[in-house]
Amino acid sequence: MFSKACQYAIRATLFISQKSLQGERVGLKKIAEEIDSPEAFTAKILQQLARNSIIESVKGPSGGFEILDKNLDKIKLISIVEAIDGNQIFDGCGLGLKQCNSAKPCPVHDKFKSIRENLKHMLSTTNIRELATDLSIGNVFLKA
Amino acid sequence: MFSKACQYAIRATLFISQKSLQGERVGLKKIAEEIDSPEAFTAKILQQLARNSIIESVKGPSGGFEILDKNLDKIKLISIVEAIDGNQIFDGCGLGLKQCNSAKPCPVHDKFKSIRENLKHMLSTTNIRELATDLSIGNVFLKA
DNA sequence: TATATAAAGGACAAAAATATCCGAATATAT
DNA sequence: ATATATTCGGATATTTTTGTCCTTTATATA
Ligand code: FES
Ligand code: FES
């Protein structure tokens, strides 16, 4: 469904969000530990998220990553998915035709479209604060 | 969503189905042309489908690929997806946790689960004859 | 039986995704 | 100012996916 990079991105963003809710900034090492991801690869992904203004990065001692409070409401899951995986998953043909076009549809166009719209709706309406709050409550997890 | 191999597999299966409806067997070259896929790679995928008894292959002159009439009803899209991509897409965690487990769920478990169930239901109830018939009618297509 | 045709299968190649390493840049604290 | 902590960015490595090529095997038919 999503690339590993995207999965790490979502997990990392949620962990950073949780910390930001508590007013804490958090470093790469800690993030990679808490979401059980390869550290150097995670660093690349965090850079992408920072360039896309999903998270903020601060260099130097006591630096690390954080999310602006206003962004906890503004950023939806779909922002992360689009930043990392692009929108092929929403716009592309499920059977890999060069373009998904209802004027020249593939045999599963209608059925796929409806599922992709579900997915898109879910990702567009789920915000980060909501998920980070669930995490803080402690009944959901970021690693097995 | 699906690997390219899986997309080719579905397109190829539907094309073969359409021909089988007409009582015709069809060869690799023609298949690759009609679904716009790389020929040699498609050959590998057809082998996998044949080993999984989704399609039948016949060697030699006037050989090629076909689908048994009874299988046109029996084979659902999900059979193809599982044969090529496995069931990670249905069973795996959307955020990449080692296992999707409602006893220790990730923050999007419930939301993902519902979408994956939609997808699974759609793939489980869509059979090949139905899609091949649509193809024959000519209002859906296997290449752009 | 000989020949031609078509898929099967193994080895290899290229491209993309995932992952690592290390020096440079930068901010903080002393 | 200096030392230190931390992200940034470029180069490289590994793994997986996608794709190719060539030989072997099976089979129909002349
Ligand atoms: S054309 Fe295939 S999903 Fe729209
Ligand atoms: S635990 Fe993540 S989808 Fe079930």
mmCIF file with all atom_site columns, C-alpha atoms and ligand atoms in Angstrom, chain B residues 92-95 97 99-101 104-106 108-109 112-113 116, ligand 2:
data_model
loop_
_atom_site.group_PDB
_atom_site.id
_atom_site.type_symbol
_atom_site.label_atom_id
_atom_site.label_alt_id
_atom_site.label_comp_id
_atom_site.label_asym_id
_atom_site.label_entity_id
_atom_site.label_seq_id
_atom_site.pdbx_PDB_ins_code
_atom_site.Cartn_x
_atom_site.Cartn_y
_atom_site.Cartn_z
_atom_site.occupancy
_atom_site.B_iso_or_equiv
_atom_site.pdbx_formal_charge
_atom_site.auth_seq_id
_atom_site.auth_comp_id
_atom_site.auth_asym_id
_atom_site.auth_atom_id
_atom_site.pdbx_PDB_model_num
ATOM   1  C  CA  . GLY B 1 92  ? 0.042  -6.696 7.094  1.00 0.00 ? 92  GLY B CA  1
ATOM   2  C  CA  . CYS B 1 93  ? 0.045  -3.530 9.167  1.00 0.00 ? 93  CYS B CA  1
ATOM   3  C  CA  . GLY B 1 94  ? -0.540 -0.402 7.125  1.00 0.00 ? 94  GLY B CA  1
ATOM   4  C  CA  . LEU B 1 95  ? 2.227  1.352  9.028  1.00 0.00 ? 95  LEU B CA  1
ATOM   5  C  CA  . LEU B 1 97  ? 4.582  -2.941 12.206 1.00 0.00 ? 97  LEU B CA  1
ATOM   6  C  CA  . GLN B 1 99  ? 2.329  -7.774 12.589 1.00 0.00 ? 99  GLN B CA  1
ATOM   7  C  CA  . CYS B 1 100 ? -1.114 -6.300 12.441 1.00 0.00 ? 100 CYS B CA  1
ATOM   8  C  CA  . ASN B 1 101 ? -2.601 -7.242 15.760 1.00 0.00 ? 101 ASN B CA  1
ATOM   9  C  CA  . LYS B 1 104 ? -1.462 -4.209 20.063 1.00 0.00 ? 104 LYS B CA  1
ATOM   10 C  CA  . PRO B 1 105 ? -2.661 -1.984 17.243 1.00 0.00 ? 105 PRO B CA  1
ATOM   11 C  CA  . CYS B 1 106 ? -0.915 0.853  15.466 1.00 0.00 ? 106 CYS B CA  1
ATOM   12 C  CA  . VAL B 1 108 ? -4.440 3.703  12.266 1.00 0.00 ? 108 VAL B CA  1
ATOM   13 C  CA  . HIS B 1 109 ? -5.338 0.068  12.740 1.00 0.00 ? 109 HIS B CA  1
ATOM   14 C  CA  . PHE B 1 112 ? -6.927 0.796  7.794  1.00 0.00 ? 112 PHE B CA  1
ATOM   15 C  CA  . LYS B 1 113 ? -8.654 -2.395 8.614  1.00 0.00 ? 113 LYS B CA  1
ATOM   16 C  CA  . ARG B 1 116 ? -8.530 -3.236 3.575  1.00 0.00 ? 116 ARG B CA  1
HETATM 17 S  S1  . FES E 2 .   ? -1.592 -2.830 13.525 1.00 0.00 ? 2   FES E S1  1
HETATM 18 FE FE1 . FES E 2 .   ? -1.333 -1.392 11.931 1.00 0.00 ? 2   FES E FE1 1
HETATM 19 S  S2  . FES E 2 .   ? -2.961 -1.897 10.626 1.00 0.00 ? 2   FES E S2  1
HETATM 20 FE FE2 . FES E 2 .   ? -3.263 -3.306 12.238 1.00 0.00 ? 2   FES E FE2 1
#
